[in-house]
Coordinates of C-alpha atoms in Angstrom, one line a residue:
M15 CA -76.2 -48.7 29.1
N16 CA -75.2 -47.9 32.3
L17 CA -72.4 -45.4 33.3
R18 CA -70.5 -48.4 34.8
T19 CA -70.4 -50.2 31.5
I20 CA -69.8 -47.1 29.5
S21 CA -66.7 -46.4 31.7
T22 CA -65.2 -49.9 31.6
I23 CA -65.2 -50.2 27.7
T24 CA -63.8 -46.6 27.5
L25 CA -61.2 -47.8 30.1
S26 CA -60.4 -50.6 27.5
V27 CA -60.4 -48.1 24.5
A28 CA -58.1 -45.8 25.9
F29 CA -56.0 -48.8 27.6
A30 CA -55.4 -49.5 23.6
V31 CA -54.6 -46.1 22.6
L32 CA -51.8 -45.6 25.3
L33 CA -50.3 -49.2 24.5
I34 CA -50.1 -48.1 20.9
T35 CA -49.0 -44.6 21.2
G36 CA -46.5 -45.8 23.9
V37 CA -44.8 -48.2 21.6
L38 CA -44.7 -45.6 18.7
L39 CA -43.4 -42.9 21.2
Y40 CA -40.7 -45.5 22.5
A41 CA -39.4 -46.7 19.0
T42 CA -39.7 -44.1 16.7
P43 CA -38.9 -40.0 16.8
Y44 CA -41.4 -37.7 18.6
N45 CA -44.5 -36.9 16.6
Y46 CA -46.9 -33.9 17.9
F47 CA -50.1 -36.0 17.0
V48 CA -49.0 -39.4 18.6
G49 CA -47.5 -37.4 21.5
S50 CA -51.0 -35.4 21.6
L51 CA -52.9 -38.9 21.5
H52 CA -51.1 -40.5 24.1
I53 CA -51.4 -37.3 26.5
W54 CA -55.3 -37.4 25.9
G55 CA -55.6 -41.1 25.8
A56 CA -53.7 -40.8 29.3
V57 CA -56.4 -38.3 30.4
L58 CA -59.1 -40.4 29.2
F59 CA -57.5 -43.3 31.3
L60 CA -57.3 -41.8 34.5
A61 CA -60.8 -40.2 34.4
C62 CA -62.5 -43.9 33.6
I63 CA -60.1 -45.1 36.3
V64 CA -61.7 -42.7 38.9
L65 CA -65.2 -43.7 37.5
H66 CA -64.4 -47.4 37.7
I67 CA -63.3 -47.0 41.5
K68 CA -66.3 -45.0 42.4
H69 CA -68.5 -47.6 41.1
N70 CA -66.4 -50.5 42.5
A71 CA -65.7 -49.1 45.8
K72 CA -67.3 -51.4 47.9
T73 CA -65.6 -54.2 45.8
Y74 CA -62.5 -52.9 46.0
K75 CA -62.5 -52.1 49.9
N76 CA -63.4 -55.9 50.5
H77 CA -60.5 -56.7 48.6
M78 CA -58.4 -54.8 50.1
Q79 CA -59.3 -56.1 54.0
K80 CA -58.4 -59.5 53.0
R81 CA -55.1 -61.0 52.8
P82 CA -54.6 -61.5 49.5
G83 CA -55.6 -58.1 48.5
K84 CA -53.0 -56.6 51.2
W85 CA -50.3 -58.9 49.6
S86 CA -51.4 -58.0 46.3
M87 CA -51.0 -54.1 46.7
G88 CA -47.5 -54.8 48.5
L89 CA -45.9 -56.8 45.8
A90 CA -47.3 -53.9 43.4
I91 CA -45.7 -51.1 45.5
A92 CA -42.6 -53.2 46.0
G93 CA -42.4 -53.8 42.3
I94 CA -42.4 -50.1 41.6
V95 CA -39.4 -49.4 43.9
P96 CA -36.5 -51.3 41.8
L97 CA -38.2 -49.8 38.7
V98 CA -37.4 -46.4 40.1
M99 CA -34.1 -46.9 41.9
G100 CA -32.8 -48.5 38.4
L101 CA -33.7 -45.6 36.5
I102 CA -32.1 -43.2 38.8
F103 CA -28.8 -45.1 38.9
N104 CA -28.9 -46.3 35.4
L105 CA -29.1 -49.9 36.3
P106 CA -29.4 -52.6 33.9
P107 CA -31.8 -54.2 32.9
V108 CA -34.0 -51.5 33.7
S109 CA -31.9 -48.7 32.3
S110 CA -31.1 -50.6 29.4
V111 CA -34.7 -50.9 28.1
A112 CA -34.6 -46.7 28.2
T113 CA -31.6 -46.9 26.4
F114 CA -32.6 -49.4 23.7
G115 CA -35.8 -47.0 23.1
Y116 CA -33.5 -44.0 22.8
N117 CA -31.3 -45.8 20.2
L118 CA -34.2 -46.8 18.3
K119 CA -35.2 -43.0 18.2
K120 CA -31.9 -41.8 17.3
S121 CA -31.2 -44.2 14.7
A122 CA -34.6 -43.0 12.9
E123 CA -33.7 -39.5 12.9
Q124 CA -32.0 -37.5 10.1
D125 CA -28.8 -36.1 10.6
K126 CA -28.8 -32.8 12.0
R127 CA -26.2 -30.3 10.2
E128 CA -26.6 -27.5 13.0
Y129 CA -23.3 -25.2 13.2
T130 CA -22.6 -21.8 14.4
I131 CA -21.5 -19.0 12.0
I132 CA -19.1 -16.2 13.0
D133 CA -18.8 -13.4 10.4
L134 CA -15.6 -11.6 10.3
S135 CA -16.0 -10.0 6.9
A136 CA -15.8 -6.3 8.1
D137 CA -15.1 -5.2 4.3
A138 CA -18.5 -5.7 2.4
S139 CA -16.7 -4.7 -1.0
S140 CA -13.9 -7.6 -0.7
P141 CA -14.3 -11.2 -1.4
K142 CA -15.6 -13.7 0.8
L143 CA -13.7 -16.6 2.3
H144 CA -15.3 -19.2 4.2
V145 CA -13.7 -21.8 6.5
F146 CA -15.7 -24.8 8.0
F147 CA -14.5 -26.8 11.2
K148 CA -15.7 -29.9 11.4
A149 CA -15.8 -31.0 14.9
G150 CA -14.1 -34.3 15.7
R151 CA -14.7 -36.7 18.4
E152 CA -12.0 -35.3 20.4
Y153 CA -13.3 -31.7 19.7
H154 CA -14.0 -31.6 23.5
S155 CA -11.8 -32.8 26.5
A156 CA -12.9 -35.2 29.1
P157 CA -14.4 -33.3 32.2
Q158 CA -11.8 -31.8 34.6
E159 CA -12.7 -30.8 37.8
L160 CA -12.5 -27.1 38.8
F161 CA -13.6 -27.1 42.7
L162 CA -16.4 -28.3 44.7
S163 CA -17.1 -31.4 42.2
L164 CA -17.9 -29.0 39.7
T165 CA -16.3 -30.0 36.4
Y166 CA -15.2 -28.1 32.7
T167 CA -14.1 -29.4 29.4
S168 CA -12.0 -27.6 27.1
T169 CA -12.2 -26.8 23.4
P170 CA -9.6 -26.2 21.0
Q171 CA -7.4 -23.2 20.1
I172 CA -7.4 -22.3 16.5
V173 CA -5.7 -19.7 14.2
V174 CA -6.1 -19.1 10.6
W175 CA -3.5 -17.4 9.0
M176 CA -2.1 -16.4 5.1
E177 CA 1.3 -17.6 3.8
T178 CA 3.1 -17.1 0.4
L179 CA 3.9 -20.1 -1.4
E180 CA 7.2 -19.7 -0.3
G181 CA 6.1 -19.5 3.7
K182 CA 6.2 -16.2 4.2
Y183 CA 3.4 -14.6 6.7
I184 CA 0.9 -12.5 5.5
D185 CA -1.5 -11.9 7.6
T186 CA -3.6 -13.4 10.3
L187 CA -7.7 -14.0 9.4
Y188 CA -9.3 -15.0 12.4
I189 CA -8.0 -16.6 16.0
T190 CA -10.0 -18.0 19.0
G191 CA -10.2 -15.3 22.0
K192 CA -8.3 -16.9 24.6
T193 CA -5.2 -17.3 22.6
S194 CA -5.6 -13.3 21.1
D195 CA -5.2 -12.0 24.3
S196 CA -3.8 -14.4 26.8
S197 CA -7.3 -14.7 28.7
Y198 CA -6.5 -18.2 29.9
R199 CA -7.2 -18.5 33.7
S200 CA -6.1 -20.5 36.4
K201 CA -7.6 -22.9 38.9
D202 CA -5.4 -21.1 41.6
P203 CA -7.0 -17.7 41.9
A204 CA -3.8 -16.5 43.1
I205 CA -2.9 -16.5 39.2
D206 CA -4.7 -13.9 37.5
V207 CA -2.8 -14.3 33.8
V208 CA -1.8 -17.5 32.6
R209 CA 0.8 -17.4 29.2
R210 CA 0.8 -20.3 27.3
P211 CA 3.7 -20.4 24.4
E212 CA 2.5 -23.9 23.5
A213 CA -1.2 -23.3 22.4
L214 CA 0.0 -22.1 19.2
P215 CA 3.5 -21.8 18.6
Y216 CA 3.9 -22.1 14.8
W217 CA 1.6 -19.2 13.8
S218 CA 3.1 -17.2 16.9
H219 CA 6.5 -17.5 15.8
K220 CA 5.4 -17.0 12.3
R221 CA 3.7 -13.6 13.5
G222 CA 6.9 -12.5 14.6
I223 CA 6.0 -10.2 17.8
K224 CA 7.7 -10.7 20.9
S225 CA 5.7 -9.4 24.2
V226 CA 7.8 -7.8 26.8
D227 CA 8.1 -11.1 28.9
G228 CA 9.9 -12.7 25.7
L229 CA 7.2 -14.8 24.4
Y230 CA 5.9 -14.7 20.9
T231 CA 2.4 -15.6 21.7
P232 CA 0.2 -12.5 22.2
D233 CA -0.5 -10.6 25.3
Q234 CA -3.4 -8.4 26.6
H235 CA -1.7 -5.1 24.8
N236 CA -1.7 -6.4 21.4
S237 CA -3.8 -4.5 18.7
D238 CA -3.0 -6.4 15.4
L239 CA -5.4 -9.1 16.3
D240 CA -8.7 -6.9 17.0
G241 CA -11.6 -7.5 15.3
I242 CA -10.7 -11.2 14.1
A243 CA -11.0 -12.9 17.7
A244 CA -13.9 -14.9 18.8
A245 CA -14.6 -17.2 21.4
T246 CA -14.6 -21.4 20.3
P247 CA -18.1 -22.2 19.4
K248 CA -19.2 -25.7 21.2
V249 CA -20.1 -27.4 17.6
D250 CA -19.2 -27.2 14.3
Y251 CA -18.6 -24.0 13.0
Q252 CA -17.7 -21.5 9.6
V253 CA -15.7 -18.6 9.9
T254 CA -16.4 -16.4 7.3
M255 CA -13.6 -13.8 6.5
S256 CA -12.7 -11.2 3.9
A257 CA -9.9 -12.2 1.7
P258 CA -8.0 -9.8 -1.3
R259 CA -7.7 -11.2 -4.2
M260 CA -3.6 -12.1 -4.7
G261 CA -3.5 -15.2 -6.4
R262 CA -2.1 -18.3 -5.2
Y263 CA -1.2 -18.6 -1.4
K264 CA -1.4 -20.9 1.6
L265 CA -3.9 -20.7 4.0
M266 CA -2.7 -22.3 7.2
V267 CA -4.5 -23.4 10.1
E268 CA -3.1 -24.3 13.5
V269 CA -5.1 -26.1 16.3
N270 CA -4.4 -27.3 19.8
R271 CA -6.2 -28.5 22.9
T272 CA -5.7 -29.1 26.4
Y273 CA -5.5 -32.0 28.4
D274 CA -5.0 -34.4 25.6
F275 CA -2.2 -36.7 26.7
N276 CA -1.6 -39.9 25.5
D277 CA 1.4 -42.3 26.3
Y278 CA 4.2 -40.5 24.7
Y279 CA 2.9 -37.0 25.6
S280 CA 2.3 -37.8 29.0
K281 CA 2.6 -35.5 32.2
T282 CA 5.8 -37.0 32.8
R283 CA 7.2 -37.1 29.3
F284 CA 9.5 -33.7 29.8
P285 CA 9.9 -33.4 33.6
D286 CA 12.7 -30.6 33.1
D287 CA 10.4 -28.8 30.8
A288 CA 8.7 -25.8 33.1
I289 CA 6.0 -25.0 30.3
Y290 CA 4.9 -28.7 29.5
S291 CA 4.9 -29.7 33.0
G292 CA 4.2 -26.9 35.0
T293 CA 0.4 -26.7 34.6
G294 CA -0.1 -30.6 33.8
S295 CA -2.4 -29.8 30.9
S296 CA -0.6 -29.4 27.6
G297 CA -1.0 -32.8 26.1
Q298 CA -0.1 -33.4 22.4
P299 CA 1.3 -30.5 20.6
S300 CA -0.5 -28.2 18.1
L301 CA -1.1 -29.4 14.6
I302 CA -0.8 -27.5 11.6
Y303 CA -2.9 -27.7 8.7
E304 CA -2.3 -26.1 5.4
S305 CA -4.3 -25.6 1.9
I306 CA -3.3 -24.1 -1.6
I307 CA -5.5 -21.3 -2.5
D308 CA -6.4 -19.6 -5.7
S309 CA -7.8 -16.5 -5.0
Q310 CA -8.7 -16.1 -8.6
K311 CA -10.6 -19.2 -8.7
P312 CA -13.7 -19.8 -6.7
G313 CA -14.1 -23.5 -5.1
Q314 CA -13.8 -25.3 -2.0
H315 CA -10.2 -26.4 -0.8
L316 CA -9.5 -29.1 1.5
F317 CA -6.9 -28.7 4.3
N318 CA -3.8 -31.4 4.8
L319 CA -2.3 -32.1 8.1
V320 CA 1.6 -31.3 7.3
G321 CA 3.2 -31.2 10.7
H322 CA 3.0 -30.3 14.4
G323 CA 4.4 -27.5 16.6
H324 CA 6.8 -27.7 19.6
H325 CA 5.3 -29.3 22.9
S326 CA 6.4 -26.4 24.8
G327 CA 6.1 -23.5 22.1
R328 CA 10.1 -23.2 22.5
D329 CA 10.3 -22.4 18.9
G330 CA 8.6 -21.9 15.8
S331 CA 9.9 -24.9 13.7
L332 CA 7.5 -27.3 11.6
Y333 CA 7.6 -30.9 13.1
T334 CA 6.6 -33.1 10.3
E335 CA 6.8 -36.7 12.2
L336 CA 3.5 -37.2 13.5
D337 CA 3.8 -41.1 14.8
N338 CA 3.7 -40.0 18.5
V339 CA 0.3 -37.9 17.6
T340 CA -2.9 -39.9 18.2
T341 CA -6.3 -38.7 19.3
A342 CA -5.3 -34.9 18.5
K343 CA -5.6 -36.0 15.3
Q344 CA -9.4 -36.4 16.0
I345 CA -10.1 -33.1 17.4
L346 CA -11.4 -31.7 14.1
E347 CA -12.8 -34.3 11.1
F348 CA -11.9 -32.1 8.6
I349 CA -11.3 -28.4 7.4
V350 CA -12.5 -26.9 4.4
A351 CA -12.0 -23.6 2.6
N352 CA -14.5 -22.2 0.4
V353 CA -13.6 -19.0 -2.0
E354 CA -16.0 -16.7 -3.4

């Protein structure tokens, strides 16, 4: 058996390996063995192609010198160009084939339950309270233009605090970083600090500390929120906090995200409200959730939506009418507290 016969048969086997493993990689989640076999099949295929061309160089050259050979080469190249362009510009039906394969893989994958853990339980002797935030489909805003075609997305501002069953403020347990010290930034480089009283107004009025500018939202000089602030994670997350054993109490959560305008809370809804209309990013008001906790009984507690804050943070009232609030209800899919 000569080398030409060996290379031809091996080429056929390598092609079969590439075909089978290619279909598996296209339609099923990635498998190390299948992927490795596909790579080595490709190496073997290329080696056999080189040998095949070497042993058939004269015949190949004769084909290319004739008109049918030249037309065949031209058609082959012309066929590759629309495939490349279709993939680059995401044009169907070329992109549809790739998308279909991607969806097949995703449907066969197991659901990943990854989440970030923020541990604020400084006191190891105190019981632990875990609050889990499940990100909803409106957790991230649509991309917002920054400058030079650069964009960014916003994530929610969130605060967790304790109240008596009668609604008296006790203490704040966790707050996202930007609201804790007003570290918002403006697109205008001339503006150093942006104050957003509309971010978490219900909690800020409950907290009851007024800054020198007359606003209840925390400023850069507060000290009562040290050690309980953290940046908003990009995914689902759990906050672990120290919670005293104090019987039954309300655990409260307030959530807000910018750029979530809807038909009612539009950019032009309150033209005379300088806070709401001043920055063009307020959108729907903050949402307030509550759960009744019995610190003496370990267990899980689901939070319920009970109302919203003022759209520009003018007061600390709880507004229970929620008909005009739409997508903001999907910022978080659910919130659950786990008492140890």
